[in-house]
Amino acid sequence: MASVDEILQTLKTRSFGRRLYLFERLESTNSTADELARDGAPEGTVVVAEEQTLGRGRLGRRWLSEAKTGLYFSLILRPAIPPREAPVLSLAAAVALHQAMESLCGLKPDIKWPNDVLIRNRKCAGILLEMSSESDELKHLVLGIGVNVGHDRFPLELEGLATSLFLESGHLFAKESVMQSILESLEPLYDRFLSQGSCAILDSWIKRSSFAQGRRVVVELNGIRRSGVTWGVTGEGALQVKLETGGTEEFLSGDVVNWE
Ligand code: BTN
């Protein structure tokens, strides 16, 4: 990856990434960003690592974080919002990833609720939003983003499930260009969220996700699976599903494990 100075010279943001920490190897950029945030690092601070030894994903999963091929970074946010509104920011990040993959890479991605970025039904990027709050007051958020950039293959257990920008476009993108493009897309979305609320984000998310409405899905939450057809997202970003068994359920967390 390019040096911090080189990245800052071409980064077109006001605050996101202006304070940038670049590490060769970390356990998890989310953990380091969280420590920096607790020590008072300002909003917009970004931690990026060439490699993670304990990269984590949503729902307690691991995130494959080998050197060279993947982009791993975390952004510190300090919005003055109640904790229940925070999940929309992970949808905003998915929109930013979608925009970056379209404009920088010329690809046609999809967003699987809540924030998996898919290309041809395979996962190319993931987002992990972690919150620090005390008695219903949000202290800070760490938005972790992992993008499969240069992989030319995946371990057996991910074959057919994962893909990379290289595999989809045939082009080896520089990791810093991908990160810059994501930060440049995300900053205006974040500003809009702060000034106008979640509606603007949700509208963009709905336009970019084929999962927003009319998709037959199986959602898993706490080990329980529910089948139905998607029926929109709420103002807090919860997925509404018309259940096969009748009635509608709103999922604020969970995972779409099967879809048609
Ligand atoms: C998911 O789809 O499960 C979320 C994956 C998030 C991975 C990124 S890589 C950078 C940041 N640091 C971590 O440990 N995880 C996130």
Short mmCIF file of C-alpha atoms and ligand atoms in Angstrom, two decimals:
data_model
loop_
_atom_site.label_atom_id
_atom_site.label_comp_id
_atom_site.label_asym_id
_atom_site.label_seq_id
_atom_site.Cartn_x
_atom_site.Cartn_y
_atom_site.Cartn_z
CA MET A 1 0.00 0.00 0.00
CA ALA A 2 1.10 3.60 -0.63
CA SER A 3 2.44 5.65 2.30
CA VAL A 4 0.19 7.77 4.52
CA ASP A 5 1.57 10.96 2.91
CA GLU A 6 0.86 9.70 -0.60
CA ILE A 7 -2.68 8.69 0.34
CA LEU A 8 -3.39 12.05 1.99
CA GLN A 9 -2.15 13.96 -1.06
CA THR A 10 -4.89 12.56 -3.28
CA LEU A 11 -7.70 11.94 -0.75
CA LYS A 12 -10.65 14.22 -1.51
CA THR A 13 -12.43 14.29 1.86
CA ARG A 14 -12.95 16.94 4.51
CA SER A 15 -12.46 14.79 7.60
CA PHE A 16 -12.67 11.04 6.79
CA GLY A 17 -9.17 9.59 6.69
CA ARG A 18 -7.45 12.94 7.27
CA ARG A 19 -5.98 11.34 10.37
CA LEU A 20 -4.71 8.03 9.08
CA TYR A 21 -2.83 5.24 10.85
CA LEU A 22 -1.29 2.59 8.63
CA PHE A 23 -0.03 -0.67 10.19
CA GLU A 24 1.75 -3.67 8.72
CA ARG A 25 -0.11 -6.12 10.93
CA LEU A 26 -2.85 -5.79 13.58
CA GLU A 27 -5.13 -8.22 15.36
CA SER A 28 -8.11 -6.21 14.13
CA THR A 29 -8.34 -2.64 12.84
CA ASN A 30 -11.66 -2.37 14.71
CA SER A 31 -9.93 -3.11 18.03
CA THR A 32 -7.15 -0.59 17.42
CA ALA A 33 -9.65 2.05 16.25
CA ASP A 34 -11.71 1.45 19.38
CA GLU A 35 -8.62 1.96 21.59
CA LEU A 36 -7.76 5.17 19.74
CA ALA A 37 -11.36 6.39 20.08
CA ARG A 38 -11.28 5.73 23.83
CA ASP A 39 -8.08 7.81 23.96
CA GLY A 40 -9.93 10.68 22.27
CA ALA A 41 -9.11 10.24 18.56
CA PRO A 42 -11.34 12.58 16.54
CA GLU A 43 -14.16 11.64 14.22
CA GLY A 44 -12.91 10.63 10.81
CA THR A 45 -9.78 8.87 12.11
CA VAL A 46 -8.99 5.81 9.99
CA VAL A 47 -6.93 2.75 10.94
CA VAL A 48 -5.78 0.54 8.08
CA ALA A 49 -3.71 -2.66 8.22
CA GLU A 50 -2.01 -4.69 5.51
CA GLU A 51 -2.93 -7.84 7.42
CA GLN A 52 -5.10 -8.83 10.41
CA THR A 53 -4.39 -11.79 12.64
CA LEU A 54 -7.82 -11.78 14.30
CA GLY A 55 -10.03 -10.06 11.74
CA ARG A 56 -13.64 -10.39 12.83
CA GLY A 57 -16.92 -10.41 10.98
CA ARG A 58 -20.54 -10.04 11.97
CA LEU A 59 -22.24 -12.50 14.31
CA GLY A 60 -18.97 -13.73 15.84
CA ARG A 61 -17.48 -14.90 12.56
CA ARG A 62 -13.86 -14.59 11.45
CA TRP A 63 -12.86 -12.41 8.49
CA LEU A 64 -10.15 -13.81 6.24
CA SER A 65 -7.43 -11.16 6.52
CA GLU A 66 -4.28 -12.31 4.76
CA ALA A 67 -1.66 -9.84 3.59
CA LYS A 68 -1.59 -8.28 0.10
CA THR A 69 -4.97 -9.28 -1.29
CA GLY A 70 -7.45 -7.71 1.11
CA LEU A 71 -8.26 -4.18 2.25
CA TYR A 72 -8.95 -3.86 5.99
CA PHE A 73 -9.78 -0.54 7.58
CA SER A 74 -11.87 1.07 10.32
CA LEU A 75 -13.33 4.54 10.65
CA ILE A 76 -14.12 6.30 13.94
CA LEU A 77 -17.45 8.16 14.06
CA ARG A 78 -18.91 10.28 16.83
CA PRO A 79 -22.49 11.13 15.79
CA ALA A 80 -24.78 12.76 18.37
CA ILE A 81 -27.57 10.19 17.92
CA PRO A 82 -29.29 7.63 20.14
CA PRO A 83 -27.69 4.15 19.88
CA ARG A 84 -30.83 2.70 18.22
CA GLU A 85 -30.24 4.91 15.14
CA ALA A 86 -26.67 3.73 14.65
CA PRO A 87 -27.35 0.59 12.52
CA VAL A 88 -28.42 2.80 9.60
CA LEU A 89 -24.79 3.87 9.36
CA SER A 90 -23.79 0.35 8.38
CA LEU A 91 -26.35 0.57 5.56
CA ALA A 92 -24.77 3.90 4.58
CA ALA A 93 -21.40 2.16 4.43
CA ALA A 94 -22.87 -0.51 2.17
CA VAL A 95 -24.17 2.21 -0.16
CA ALA A 96 -20.72 3.83 -0.21
CA LEU A 97 -19.08 0.49 -1.05
CA HIS A 98 -21.64 -0.08 -3.78
CA GLN A 99 -20.98 3.37 -5.27
CA ALA A 100 -17.21 2.90 -5.10
CA MET A 101 -17.35 -0.48 -6.82
CA GLU A 102 -19.53 0.95 -9.56
CA SER A 103 -17.57 4.14 -10.18
CA LEU A 104 -14.01 2.93 -9.58
CA CYS A 105 -14.29 -0.65 -10.80
CA GLY A 106 -17.20 -0.47 -13.28
CA LEU A 107 -18.91 -3.39 -11.54
CA LYS A 108 -22.61 -4.00 -10.84
CA PRO A 109 -22.83 -5.02 -7.18
CA ASP A 110 -25.85 -5.83 -5.04
CA ILE A 111 -26.39 -5.32 -1.30
CA LYS A 112 -27.65 -8.26 0.73
CA TRP A 113 -29.34 -7.02 3.87
CA PRO A 114 -27.98 -5.57 5.98
CA ASN A 115 -24.61 -4.77 4.48
CA ASP A 116 -22.95 -7.55 2.49
CA VAL A 117 -21.79 -6.32 -0.88
CA LEU A 118 -22.25 -9.07 -3.45
CA ILE A 119 -21.20 -9.44 -7.04
CA ARG A 120 -22.86 -12.21 -9.02
CA ASN A 121 -24.28 -13.46 -5.70
CA ARG A 122 -20.86 -13.81 -4.07
CA LYS A 123 -19.60 -11.70 -1.22
CA CYS A 124 -16.94 -9.16 -2.13
CA ALA A 125 -17.02 -6.93 0.95
CA GLY A 126 -18.34 -6.86 4.51
CA ILE A 127 -19.01 -4.24 7.16
CA LEU A 128 -18.80 -4.53 10.93
CA LEU A 129 -20.25 -1.65 12.95
CA GLU A 130 -19.28 -1.69 16.62
CA MET A 131 -20.71 0.67 19.15
CA SER A 132 -19.44 2.02 22.44
CA SER A 133 -22.24 3.39 24.59
CA GLU A 134 -22.98 4.08 28.24
CA SER A 135 -26.48 4.19 29.72
CA ASP A 136 -28.12 4.81 26.34
CA GLU A 137 -25.56 7.43 25.34
CA LEU A 138 -23.46 6.74 22.29
CA LYS A 139 -19.76 7.34 22.95
CA HIS A 140 -18.34 6.43 19.56
CA LEU A 141 -18.75 4.04 16.66
CA VAL A 142 -16.17 2.02 14.82
CA LEU A 143 -17.10 1.18 11.26
CA GLY A 144 -14.92 -1.67 10.00
CA ILE A 145 -14.75 -2.44 6.30
CA GLY A 146 -13.16 -5.43 4.61
CA VAL A 147 -12.92 -5.67 0.81
CA ASN A 148 -11.63 -8.61 -1.20
CA VAL A 149 -9.46 -6.73 -3.66
CA GLY A 150 -6.80 -8.91 -5.26
CA HIS A 151 -7.71 -12.50 -4.42
CA ASP A 152 -7.35 -14.87 -7.36
CA ARG A 153 -8.80 -17.76 -5.34
CA PHE A 154 -10.34 -18.46 -1.95
CA PRO A 155 -9.95 -21.26 0.59
CA LEU A 156 -12.17 -24.25 -0.05
CA GLU A 157 -14.75 -23.26 2.58
CA LEU A 158 -15.33 -19.89 0.84
CA GLU A 159 -15.35 -21.15 -2.74
CA GLY A 160 -18.59 -20.23 -4.46
CA LEU A 161 -19.43 -17.85 -1.59
CA ALA A 162 -16.74 -15.19 -1.93
CA THR A 163 -15.33 -13.16 -4.79
CA SER A 164 -12.89 -10.28 -5.29
CA LEU A 165 -12.63 -7.12 -7.38
CA PHE A 166 -9.85 -8.82 -9.33
CA LEU A 167 -11.88 -11.94 -10.08
CA GLU A 168 -14.86 -9.85 -11.18
CA SER A 169 -13.09 -7.19 -13.23
CA GLY A 170 -9.79 -8.77 -14.25
CA HIS A 171 -8.09 -5.64 -12.95
CA LEU A 172 -5.79 -5.40 -9.94
CA PHE A 173 -6.92 -2.26 -8.11
CA ALA A 174 -4.61 -0.50 -5.66
CA LYS A 175 -5.99 -1.01 -2.16
CA GLU A 176 -5.52 2.66 -1.25
CA SER A 177 -7.59 3.74 -4.31
CA VAL A 178 -10.42 1.48 -3.20
CA MET A 179 -10.26 2.87 0.35
CA GLN A 180 -10.14 6.46 -0.90
CA SER A 181 -13.12 5.92 -3.15
CA ILE A 182 -15.14 4.41 -0.28
CA LEU A 183 -14.27 7.26 2.11
CA GLU A 184 -15.11 9.84 -0.55
CA SER A 185 -18.52 8.23 -1.12
CA LEU A 186 -19.25 7.71 2.56
CA GLU A 187 -18.49 11.20 3.86
CA PRO A 188 -21.33 12.99 1.99
CA LEU A 189 -23.74 10.18 2.91
CA TYR A 190 -22.80 10.61 6.57
CA ASP A 191 -23.26 14.38 6.33
CA ARG A 192 -26.72 13.82 4.83
CA PHE A 193 -27.59 11.38 7.57
CA LEU A 194 -26.65 13.97 10.23
CA SER A 195 -28.58 16.80 8.56
CA GLN A 196 -31.62 14.93 7.19
CA GLY A 197 -31.87 11.67 9.14
CA SER A 198 -32.03 8.09 7.97
CA CYS A 199 -34.51 8.54 5.06
CA ALA A 200 -31.91 9.69 2.53
CA ILE A 201 -29.69 6.72 3.38
CA LEU A 202 -32.54 4.23 3.24
CA ASP A 203 -33.71 5.53 -0.15
CA SER A 204 -30.22 5.01 -1.61
CA TRP A 205 -29.93 1.60 0.02
CA ILE A 206 -33.29 0.48 -1.36
CA LYS A 207 -32.33 1.62 -4.87
CA ARG A 208 -29.14 -0.41 -4.71
CA SER A 209 -30.37 -3.59 -3.06
CA SER A 210 -32.40 -6.28 -4.78
CA PHE A 211 -33.18 -7.59 -1.28
CA ALA A 212 -35.30 -4.61 -0.27
CA GLN A 213 -38.56 -5.94 -1.62
CA GLY A 214 -40.02 -9.09 -3.14
CA ARG A 215 -37.07 -11.42 -2.51
CA ARG A 216 -37.74 -14.89 -1.10
CA VAL A 217 -35.34 -15.23 1.83
CA VAL A 218 -34.48 -17.27 4.89
CA VAL A 219 -33.37 -15.09 7.81
CA GLU A 220 -31.47 -16.57 10.72
CA LEU A 221 -31.53 -14.92 14.12
CA ASN A 222 -30.17 -16.54 17.30
CA GLY A 223 -30.11 -19.94 15.58
CA ILE A 224 -33.75 -19.72 14.48
CA ARG A 225 -34.59 -19.62 10.77
CA ARG A 226 -37.64 -17.86 9.31
CA SER A 227 -38.73 -17.99 5.65
CA GLY A 228 -40.67 -15.36 3.78
CA VAL A 229 -40.62 -12.58 1.24
CA THR A 230 -38.92 -9.23 1.89
CA TRP A 231 -41.28 -6.31 2.26
CA GLY A 232 -39.10 -3.22 2.76
CA VAL A 233 -36.91 -1.74 5.49
CA THR A 234 -37.98 0.36 8.48
CA GLY A 235 -36.61 3.80 9.38
CA GLU A 236 -34.08 2.06 11.64
CA GLY A 237 -32.92 -0.25 8.86
CA ALA A 238 -34.74 -3.37 10.02
CA LEU A 239 -35.71 -5.82 7.26
CA GLN A 240 -39.45 -6.46 7.02
CA VAL A 241 -40.37 -9.97 5.97
CA LYS A 242 -43.82 -11.40 5.17
CA LEU A 243 -43.49 -14.80 6.78
CA GLU A 244 -44.54 -18.02 5.09
CA THR A 245 -46.32 -18.90 8.31
CA GLY A 246 -48.33 -15.66 8.13
CA GLY A 247 -47.74 -12.20 9.59
CA THR A 248 -44.82 -9.85 9.18
CA GLU A 249 -41.61 -9.78 11.17
CA GLU A 250 -39.01 -7.02 11.44
CA PHE A 251 -35.38 -8.08 11.77
CA LEU A 252 -33.06 -5.45 13.23
CA SER A 253 -30.22 -7.96 13.29
CA GLY A 254 -29.63 -11.42 11.90
CA ASP A 255 -28.47 -12.77 8.60
CA VAL A 256 -30.06 -13.69 5.28
CA VAL A 257 -28.71 -17.23 4.91
CA ASN A 258 -30.67 -18.35 1.83
CA TRP A 259 -32.25 -16.39 -0.98
CA GLU A 260 -33.79 -16.89 -4.42
C1 BTN B 1 -18.89 -9.26 7.85
O1 BTN B 1 -19.33 -9.25 6.70
O2 BTN B 1 -19.06 -10.23 8.60
C2 BTN B 1 -18.10 -8.08 8.32
C3 BTN B 1 -16.65 -8.15 7.97
C4 BTN B 1 -15.88 -6.94 8.44
C5 BTN B 1 -14.39 -7.10 8.26
C6 BTN B 1 -13.64 -5.84 8.55
S1 BTN B 1 -11.95 -5.91 8.05
C7 BTN B 1 -11.63 -4.43 8.88
C8 BTN B 1 -12.39 -4.46 10.19
N1 BTN B 1 -11.61 -5.13 11.22
C9 BTN B 1 -12.17 -6.28 11.61
O3 BTN B 1 -11.71 -7.06 12.47
N2 BTN B 1 -13.31 -6.49 10.92
C10 BTN B 1 -13.59 -5.41 10.01
#
